[in-house]
PDB file of C-alpha atoms and ligand atoms in Angstrom:
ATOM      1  CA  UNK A   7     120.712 -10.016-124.629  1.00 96.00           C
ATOM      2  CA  UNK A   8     124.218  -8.363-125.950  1.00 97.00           C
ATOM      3  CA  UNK A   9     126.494 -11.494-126.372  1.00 98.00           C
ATOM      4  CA  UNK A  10     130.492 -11.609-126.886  1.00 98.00           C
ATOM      5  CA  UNK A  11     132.019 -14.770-128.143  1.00 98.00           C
ATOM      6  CA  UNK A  12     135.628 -15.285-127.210  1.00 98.00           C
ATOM      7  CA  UNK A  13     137.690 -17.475-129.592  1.00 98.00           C
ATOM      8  CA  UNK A  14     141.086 -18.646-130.582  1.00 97.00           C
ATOM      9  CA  UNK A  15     140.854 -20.414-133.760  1.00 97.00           C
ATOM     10  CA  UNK A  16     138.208 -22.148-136.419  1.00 97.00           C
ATOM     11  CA  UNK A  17     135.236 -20.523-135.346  1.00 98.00           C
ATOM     12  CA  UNK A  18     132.685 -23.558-136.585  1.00 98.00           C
ATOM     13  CA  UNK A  19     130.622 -22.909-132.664  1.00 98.00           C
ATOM     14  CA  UNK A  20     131.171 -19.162-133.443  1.00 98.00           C
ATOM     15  CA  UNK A  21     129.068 -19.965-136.668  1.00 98.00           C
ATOM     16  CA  UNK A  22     126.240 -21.860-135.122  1.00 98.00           C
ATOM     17  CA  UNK A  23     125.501 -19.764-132.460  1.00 98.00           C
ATOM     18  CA  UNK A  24     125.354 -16.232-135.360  1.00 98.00           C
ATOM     19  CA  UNK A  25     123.368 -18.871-136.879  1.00 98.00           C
ATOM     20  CA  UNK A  26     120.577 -19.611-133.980  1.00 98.00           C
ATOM     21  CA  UNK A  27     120.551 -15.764-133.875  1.00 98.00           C
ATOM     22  CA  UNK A  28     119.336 -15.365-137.249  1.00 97.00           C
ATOM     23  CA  UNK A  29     117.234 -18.246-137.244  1.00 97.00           C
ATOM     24  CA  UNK A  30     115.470 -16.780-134.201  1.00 96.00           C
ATOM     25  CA  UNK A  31     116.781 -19.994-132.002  1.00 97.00           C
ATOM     26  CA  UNK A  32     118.637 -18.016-129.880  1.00 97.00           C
ATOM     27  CA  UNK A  33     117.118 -14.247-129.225  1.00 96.00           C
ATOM     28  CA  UNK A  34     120.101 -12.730-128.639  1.00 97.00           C
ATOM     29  CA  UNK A  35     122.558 -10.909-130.477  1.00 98.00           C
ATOM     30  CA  UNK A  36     126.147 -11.920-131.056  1.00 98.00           C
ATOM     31  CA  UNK A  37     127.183  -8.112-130.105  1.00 98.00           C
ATOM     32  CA  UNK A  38     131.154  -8.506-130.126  1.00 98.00           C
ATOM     33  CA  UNK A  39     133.825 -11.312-131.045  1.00 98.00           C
ATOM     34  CA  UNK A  40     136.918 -11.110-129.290  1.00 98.00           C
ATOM     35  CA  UNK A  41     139.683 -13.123-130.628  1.00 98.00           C
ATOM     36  CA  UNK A  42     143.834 -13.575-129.329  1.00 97.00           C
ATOM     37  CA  UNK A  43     145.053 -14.136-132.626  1.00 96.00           C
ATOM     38  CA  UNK A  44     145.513 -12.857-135.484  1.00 96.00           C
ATOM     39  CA  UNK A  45     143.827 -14.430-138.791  1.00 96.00           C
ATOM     40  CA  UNK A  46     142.071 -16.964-137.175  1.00 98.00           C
ATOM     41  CA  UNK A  47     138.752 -18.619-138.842  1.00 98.00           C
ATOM     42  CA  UNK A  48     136.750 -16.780-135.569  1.00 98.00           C
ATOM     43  CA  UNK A  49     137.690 -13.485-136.836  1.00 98.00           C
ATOM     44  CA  UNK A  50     136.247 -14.106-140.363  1.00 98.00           C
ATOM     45  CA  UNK A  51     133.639 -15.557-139.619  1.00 98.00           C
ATOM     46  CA  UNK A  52     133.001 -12.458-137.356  1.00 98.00           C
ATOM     47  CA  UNK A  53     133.544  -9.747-139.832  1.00 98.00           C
ATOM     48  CA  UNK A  54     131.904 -11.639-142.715  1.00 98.00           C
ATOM     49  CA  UNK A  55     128.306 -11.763-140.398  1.00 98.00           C
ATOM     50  CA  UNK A  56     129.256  -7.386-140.237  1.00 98.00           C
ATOM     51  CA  UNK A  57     130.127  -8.477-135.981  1.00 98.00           C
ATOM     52  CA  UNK A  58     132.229  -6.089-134.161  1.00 98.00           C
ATOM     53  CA  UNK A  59     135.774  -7.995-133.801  1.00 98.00           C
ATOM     54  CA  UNK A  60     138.357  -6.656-131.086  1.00 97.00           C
ATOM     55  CA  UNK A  61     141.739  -8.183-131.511  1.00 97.00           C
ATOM     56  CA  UNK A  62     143.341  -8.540-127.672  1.00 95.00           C
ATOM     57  CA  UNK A  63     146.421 -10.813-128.572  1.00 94.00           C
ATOM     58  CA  UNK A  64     147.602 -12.060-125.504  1.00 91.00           C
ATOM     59  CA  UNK A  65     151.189 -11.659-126.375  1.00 94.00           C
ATOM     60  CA  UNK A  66     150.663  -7.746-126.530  1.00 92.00           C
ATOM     61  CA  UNK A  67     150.328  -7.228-123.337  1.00 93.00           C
ATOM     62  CA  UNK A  68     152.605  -7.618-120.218  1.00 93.00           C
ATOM     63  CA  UNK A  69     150.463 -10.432-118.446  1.00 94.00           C
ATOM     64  CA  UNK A  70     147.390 -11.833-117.487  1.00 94.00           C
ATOM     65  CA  UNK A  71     145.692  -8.880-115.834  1.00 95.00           C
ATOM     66  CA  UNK A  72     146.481  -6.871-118.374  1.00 95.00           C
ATOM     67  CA  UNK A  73     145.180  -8.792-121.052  1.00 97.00           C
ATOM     68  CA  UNK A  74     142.003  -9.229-119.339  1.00 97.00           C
ATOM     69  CA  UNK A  75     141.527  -5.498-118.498  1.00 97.00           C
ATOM     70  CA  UNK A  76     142.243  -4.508-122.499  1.00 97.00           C
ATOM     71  CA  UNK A  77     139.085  -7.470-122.743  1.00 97.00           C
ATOM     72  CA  UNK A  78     136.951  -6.148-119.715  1.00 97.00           C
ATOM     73  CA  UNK A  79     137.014  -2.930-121.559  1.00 97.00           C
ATOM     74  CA  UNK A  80     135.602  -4.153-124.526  1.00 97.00           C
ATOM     75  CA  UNK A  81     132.807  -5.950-123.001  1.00 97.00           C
ATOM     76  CA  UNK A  82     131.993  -2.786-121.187  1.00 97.00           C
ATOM     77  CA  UNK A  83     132.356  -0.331-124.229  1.00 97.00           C
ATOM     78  CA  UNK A  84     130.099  -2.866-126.077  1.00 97.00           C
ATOM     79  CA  UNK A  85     127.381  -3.607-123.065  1.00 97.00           C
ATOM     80  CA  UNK A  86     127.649  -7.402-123.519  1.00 97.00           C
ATOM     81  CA  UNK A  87     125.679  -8.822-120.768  1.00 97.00           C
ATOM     82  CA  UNK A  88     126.811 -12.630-121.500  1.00 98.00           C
ATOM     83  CA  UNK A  89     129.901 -14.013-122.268  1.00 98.00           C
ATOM     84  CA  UNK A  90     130.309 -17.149-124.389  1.00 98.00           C
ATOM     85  CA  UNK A  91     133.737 -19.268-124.929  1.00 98.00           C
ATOM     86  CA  UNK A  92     133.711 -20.912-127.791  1.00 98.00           C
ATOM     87  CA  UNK A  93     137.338 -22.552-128.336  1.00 97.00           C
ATOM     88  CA  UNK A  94     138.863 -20.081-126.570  1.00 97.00           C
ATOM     89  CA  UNK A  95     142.202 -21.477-125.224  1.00 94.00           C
ATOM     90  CA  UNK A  96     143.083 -19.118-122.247  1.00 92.00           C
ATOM     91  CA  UNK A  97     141.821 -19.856-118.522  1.00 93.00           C
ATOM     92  CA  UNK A  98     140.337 -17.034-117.382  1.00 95.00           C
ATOM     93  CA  UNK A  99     141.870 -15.067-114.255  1.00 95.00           C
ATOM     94  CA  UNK A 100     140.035 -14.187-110.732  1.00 96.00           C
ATOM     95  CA  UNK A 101     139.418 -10.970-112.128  1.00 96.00           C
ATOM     96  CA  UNK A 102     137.552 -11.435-115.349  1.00 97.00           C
ATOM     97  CA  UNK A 103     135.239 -14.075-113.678  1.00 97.00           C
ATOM     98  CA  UNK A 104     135.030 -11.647-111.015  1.00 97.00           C
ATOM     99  CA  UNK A 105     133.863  -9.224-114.144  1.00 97.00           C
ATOM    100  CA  UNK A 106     131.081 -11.008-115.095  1.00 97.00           C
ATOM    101  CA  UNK A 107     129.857 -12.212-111.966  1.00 96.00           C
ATOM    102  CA  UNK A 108     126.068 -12.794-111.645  1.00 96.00           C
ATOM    103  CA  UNK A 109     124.582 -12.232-107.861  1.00 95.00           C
ATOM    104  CA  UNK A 110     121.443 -13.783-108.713  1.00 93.00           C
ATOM    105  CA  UNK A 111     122.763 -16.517-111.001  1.00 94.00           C
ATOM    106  CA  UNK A 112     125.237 -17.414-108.160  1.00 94.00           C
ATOM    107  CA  UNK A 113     127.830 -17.891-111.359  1.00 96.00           C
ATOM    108  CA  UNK A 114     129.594 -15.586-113.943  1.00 97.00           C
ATOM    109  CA  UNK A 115     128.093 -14.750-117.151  1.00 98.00           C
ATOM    110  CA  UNK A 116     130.336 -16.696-118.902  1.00 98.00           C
ATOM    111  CA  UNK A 117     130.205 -20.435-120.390  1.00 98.00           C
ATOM    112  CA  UNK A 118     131.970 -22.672-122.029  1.00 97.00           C
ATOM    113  CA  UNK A 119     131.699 -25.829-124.350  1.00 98.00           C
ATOM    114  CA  UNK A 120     134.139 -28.149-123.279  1.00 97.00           C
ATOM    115  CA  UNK A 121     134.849 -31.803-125.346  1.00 98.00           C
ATOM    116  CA  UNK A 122     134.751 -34.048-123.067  1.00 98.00           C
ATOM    117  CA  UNK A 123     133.163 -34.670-119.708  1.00 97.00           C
ATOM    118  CA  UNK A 124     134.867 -32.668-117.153  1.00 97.00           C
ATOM    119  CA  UNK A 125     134.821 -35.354-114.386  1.00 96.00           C
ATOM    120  CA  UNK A 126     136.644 -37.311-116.891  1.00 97.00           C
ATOM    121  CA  UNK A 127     138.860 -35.043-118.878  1.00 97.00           C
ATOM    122  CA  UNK A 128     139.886 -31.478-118.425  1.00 96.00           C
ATOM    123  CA  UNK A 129     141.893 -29.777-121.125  1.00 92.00           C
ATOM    124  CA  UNK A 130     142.038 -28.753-124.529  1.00 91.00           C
ATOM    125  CA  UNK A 131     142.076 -32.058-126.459  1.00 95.00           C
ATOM    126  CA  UNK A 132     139.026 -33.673-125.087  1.00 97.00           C
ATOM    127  CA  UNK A 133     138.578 -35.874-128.290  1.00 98.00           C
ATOM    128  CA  UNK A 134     142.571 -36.872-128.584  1.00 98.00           C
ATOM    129  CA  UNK A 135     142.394 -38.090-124.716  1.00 98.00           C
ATOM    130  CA  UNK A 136     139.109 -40.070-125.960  1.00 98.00           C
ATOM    131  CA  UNK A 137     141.303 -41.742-128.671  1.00 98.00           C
ATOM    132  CA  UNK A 138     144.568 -41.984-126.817  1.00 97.00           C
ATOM    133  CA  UNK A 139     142.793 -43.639-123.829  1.00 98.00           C
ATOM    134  CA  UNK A 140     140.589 -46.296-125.465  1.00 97.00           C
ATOM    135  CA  UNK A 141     137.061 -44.767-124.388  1.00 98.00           C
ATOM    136  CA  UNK A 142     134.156 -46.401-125.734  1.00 97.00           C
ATOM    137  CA  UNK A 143     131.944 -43.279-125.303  1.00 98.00           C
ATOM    138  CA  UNK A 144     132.699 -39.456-124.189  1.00 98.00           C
ATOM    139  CA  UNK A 145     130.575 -36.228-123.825  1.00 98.00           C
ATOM    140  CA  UNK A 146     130.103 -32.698-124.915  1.00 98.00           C
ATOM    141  CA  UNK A 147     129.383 -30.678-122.198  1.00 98.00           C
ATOM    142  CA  UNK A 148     128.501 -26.366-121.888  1.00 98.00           C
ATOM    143  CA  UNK A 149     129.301 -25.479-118.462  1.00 98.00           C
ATOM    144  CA  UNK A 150     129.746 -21.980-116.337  1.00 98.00           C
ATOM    145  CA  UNK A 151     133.589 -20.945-115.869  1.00 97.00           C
ATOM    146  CA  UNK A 152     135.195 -20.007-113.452  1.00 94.00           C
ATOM    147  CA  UNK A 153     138.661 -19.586-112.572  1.00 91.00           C
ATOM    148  CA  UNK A 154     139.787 -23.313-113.073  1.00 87.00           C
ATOM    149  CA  UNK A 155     140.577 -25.213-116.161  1.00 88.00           C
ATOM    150  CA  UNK A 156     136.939 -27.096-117.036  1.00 84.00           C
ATOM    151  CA  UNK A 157     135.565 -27.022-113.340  1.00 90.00           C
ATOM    152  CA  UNK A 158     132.440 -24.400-113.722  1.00 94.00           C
ATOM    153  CA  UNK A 159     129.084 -25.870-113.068  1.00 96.00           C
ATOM    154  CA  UNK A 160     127.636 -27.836-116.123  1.00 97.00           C
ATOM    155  CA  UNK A 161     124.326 -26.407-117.682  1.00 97.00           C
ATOM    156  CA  UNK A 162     124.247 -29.232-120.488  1.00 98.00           C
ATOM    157  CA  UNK A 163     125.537 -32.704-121.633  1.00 98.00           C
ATOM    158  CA  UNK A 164     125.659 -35.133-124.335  1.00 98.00           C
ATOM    159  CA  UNK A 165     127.036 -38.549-124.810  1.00 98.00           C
ATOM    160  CA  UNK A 166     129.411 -38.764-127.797  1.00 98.00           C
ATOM    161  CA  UNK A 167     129.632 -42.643-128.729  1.00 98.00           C
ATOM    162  CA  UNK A 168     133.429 -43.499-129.667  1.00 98.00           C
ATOM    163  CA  UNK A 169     133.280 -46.091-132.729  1.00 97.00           C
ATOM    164  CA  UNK A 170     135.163 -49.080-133.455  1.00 95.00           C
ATOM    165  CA  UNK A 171     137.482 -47.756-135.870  1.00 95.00           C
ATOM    166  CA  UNK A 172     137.229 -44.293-135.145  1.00 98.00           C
ATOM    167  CA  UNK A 173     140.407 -41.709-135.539  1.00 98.00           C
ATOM    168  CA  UNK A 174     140.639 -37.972-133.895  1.00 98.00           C
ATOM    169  CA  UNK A 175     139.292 -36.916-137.435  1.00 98.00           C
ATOM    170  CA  UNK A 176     135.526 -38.955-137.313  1.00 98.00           C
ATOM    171  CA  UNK A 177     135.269 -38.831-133.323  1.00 98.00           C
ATOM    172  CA  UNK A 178     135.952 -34.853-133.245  1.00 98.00           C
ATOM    173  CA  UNK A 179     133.722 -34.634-136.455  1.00 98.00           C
ATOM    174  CA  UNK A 180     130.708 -36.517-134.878  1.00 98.00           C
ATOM    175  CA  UNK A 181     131.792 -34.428-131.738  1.00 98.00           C
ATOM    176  CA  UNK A 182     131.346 -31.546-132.998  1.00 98.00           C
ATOM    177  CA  UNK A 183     127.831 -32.176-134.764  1.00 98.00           C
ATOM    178  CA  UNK A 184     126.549 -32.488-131.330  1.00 98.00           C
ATOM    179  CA  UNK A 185     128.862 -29.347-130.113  1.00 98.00           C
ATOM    180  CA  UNK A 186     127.049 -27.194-132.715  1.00 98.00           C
ATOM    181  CA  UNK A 187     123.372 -28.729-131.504  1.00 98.00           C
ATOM    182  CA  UNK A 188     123.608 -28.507-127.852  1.00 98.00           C
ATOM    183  CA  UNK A 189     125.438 -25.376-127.357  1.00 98.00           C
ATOM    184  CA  UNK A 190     122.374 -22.709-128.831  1.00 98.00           C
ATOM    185  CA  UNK A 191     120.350 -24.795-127.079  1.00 98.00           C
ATOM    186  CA  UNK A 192     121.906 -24.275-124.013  1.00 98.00           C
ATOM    187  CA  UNK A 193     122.480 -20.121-124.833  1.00 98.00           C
ATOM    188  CA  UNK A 194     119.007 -20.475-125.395  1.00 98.00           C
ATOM    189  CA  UNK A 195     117.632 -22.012-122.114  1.00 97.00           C
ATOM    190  CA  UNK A 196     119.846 -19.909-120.253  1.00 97.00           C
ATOM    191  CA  UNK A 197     119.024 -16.338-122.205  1.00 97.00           C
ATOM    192  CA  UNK A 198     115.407 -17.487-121.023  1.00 95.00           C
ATOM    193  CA  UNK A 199     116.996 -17.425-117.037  1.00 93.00           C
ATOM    194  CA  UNK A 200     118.539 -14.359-117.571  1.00 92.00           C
ATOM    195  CA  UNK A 201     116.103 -12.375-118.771  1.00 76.00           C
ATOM    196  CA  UNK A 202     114.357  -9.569-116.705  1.00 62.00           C
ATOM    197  CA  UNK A 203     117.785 -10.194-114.492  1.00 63.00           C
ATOM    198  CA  UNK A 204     120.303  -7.296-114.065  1.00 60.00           C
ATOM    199  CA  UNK A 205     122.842  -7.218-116.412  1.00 54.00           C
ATOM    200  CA  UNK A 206     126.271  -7.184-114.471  1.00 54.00           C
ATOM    201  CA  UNK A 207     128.144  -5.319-117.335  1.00 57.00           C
ATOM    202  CA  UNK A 208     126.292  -3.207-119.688  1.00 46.00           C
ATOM    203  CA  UNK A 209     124.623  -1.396-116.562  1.00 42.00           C
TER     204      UNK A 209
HETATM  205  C1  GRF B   2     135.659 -27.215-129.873  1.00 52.07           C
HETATM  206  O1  GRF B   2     135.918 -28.601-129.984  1.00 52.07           O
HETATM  207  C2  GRF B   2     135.343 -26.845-128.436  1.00 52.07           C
HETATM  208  O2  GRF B   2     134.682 -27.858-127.746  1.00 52.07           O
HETATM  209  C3  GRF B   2     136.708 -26.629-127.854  1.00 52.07           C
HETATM  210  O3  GRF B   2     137.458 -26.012-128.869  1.00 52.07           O
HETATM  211  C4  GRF B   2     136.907 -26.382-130.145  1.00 52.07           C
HETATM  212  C5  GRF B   2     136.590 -25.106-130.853  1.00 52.07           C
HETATM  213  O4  GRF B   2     136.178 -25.319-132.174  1.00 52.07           O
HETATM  214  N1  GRF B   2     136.634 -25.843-126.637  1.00 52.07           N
HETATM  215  P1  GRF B   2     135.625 -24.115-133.059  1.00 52.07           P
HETATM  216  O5  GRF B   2     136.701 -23.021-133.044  1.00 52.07           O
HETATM  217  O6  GRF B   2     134.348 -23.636-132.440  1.00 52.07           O
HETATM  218  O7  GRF B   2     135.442 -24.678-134.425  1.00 52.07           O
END
């Protein structure tokens, strides 16, 4: 199973998931990183573990579709049959879901792990919004995507107790101890679904 991780920033999920590869975890292999900017802690992480990187910087190209395409591309020249989001910060257009889509999963090849439970919190600061709002507990949660922000199907969820005391820097650490546990699990379970399937991209 040919995987591409899509990623804005730190990387620390891009890690865990090379690392369930190696460990044998996850039997797939992280076949492409494709980051949209520059410099970012993804893209080292990337090259350092000898993974193919494509830079598609969103800013380089004259909107939405075309940004995708430059990424469809990639995925295609690289036969990735599985797309993972791992702190990527775009929401993905009609036609890249479209891409991906799976007739006999019913969903797109692509996931995401999102901070927060979606029926509670959609959005990029799923641990701030915890904080902010006075929650006593909040989730991690790996879901499908689709073309909404947070709203694909969830595969997997934990509870994330918030702690008397607690700042954005302990909740989003403890947060993300259980973000880098639950999502190779959850690559894992669902590599096991997909396998014998067609692959919707690298055929
Ligand atoms: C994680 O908190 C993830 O849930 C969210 O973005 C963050 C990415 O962190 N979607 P990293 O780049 O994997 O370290």
């Amino acid at each position: 199973m040919r995987i591409a991780v899509l990623a804005s920033g730190r990387g620390s999920n891009l890690a865990r998931i090379l690392e369930a590869t190696r460990t044998g975890l996850l039997s797939a292999e992280v076949a492409l990183v494709v980051v949209n900017r520059p410099g970012v802690g993804a893209e080292t992480i990337a090259r350092d573990a000898g993974v193919p990187v494509v830079l598609e910087d969103d800013r380089g190209h004259p909107d939405r579709g075309a940004h995708e395409r430059a990424i469809a591309r990639a995925l295609a020249a690289h036969g990735i049959e599985l797309v993972v989001l791992a702190g990527y910060m775009r929401i993905l257009t009609p036609f890249l879901v479209g891409f991906l889509y799976d007739p006999e999963l019913g969903q797109s090849r692509i996931v995401n792990i999102h901070p927060a439970d979606p029926a509670r919190y959609r959005g990029p600061d799923g641990y701030g919004w915890a904080i902010a709002t006075g929650q006593s507990e909040t989730a991690v949660t790996v879901h499908f995507v689709d073309e909404g922000l947070d709203t694909g199907l969830p595969l997997r969820q934990e509870t994330v107790p918030v702690e008397p005391g607690d700042t954005l820097d302990t909740l989003r650490a403890r947060g993300l101890a259980v973000e880098h546990r639950i999502f190779p699990e959850a690559l894992r379970d669902l590599v096991a679904r997909l396998k014998g399937a067609t692959p919707c991209v690298a055929s």
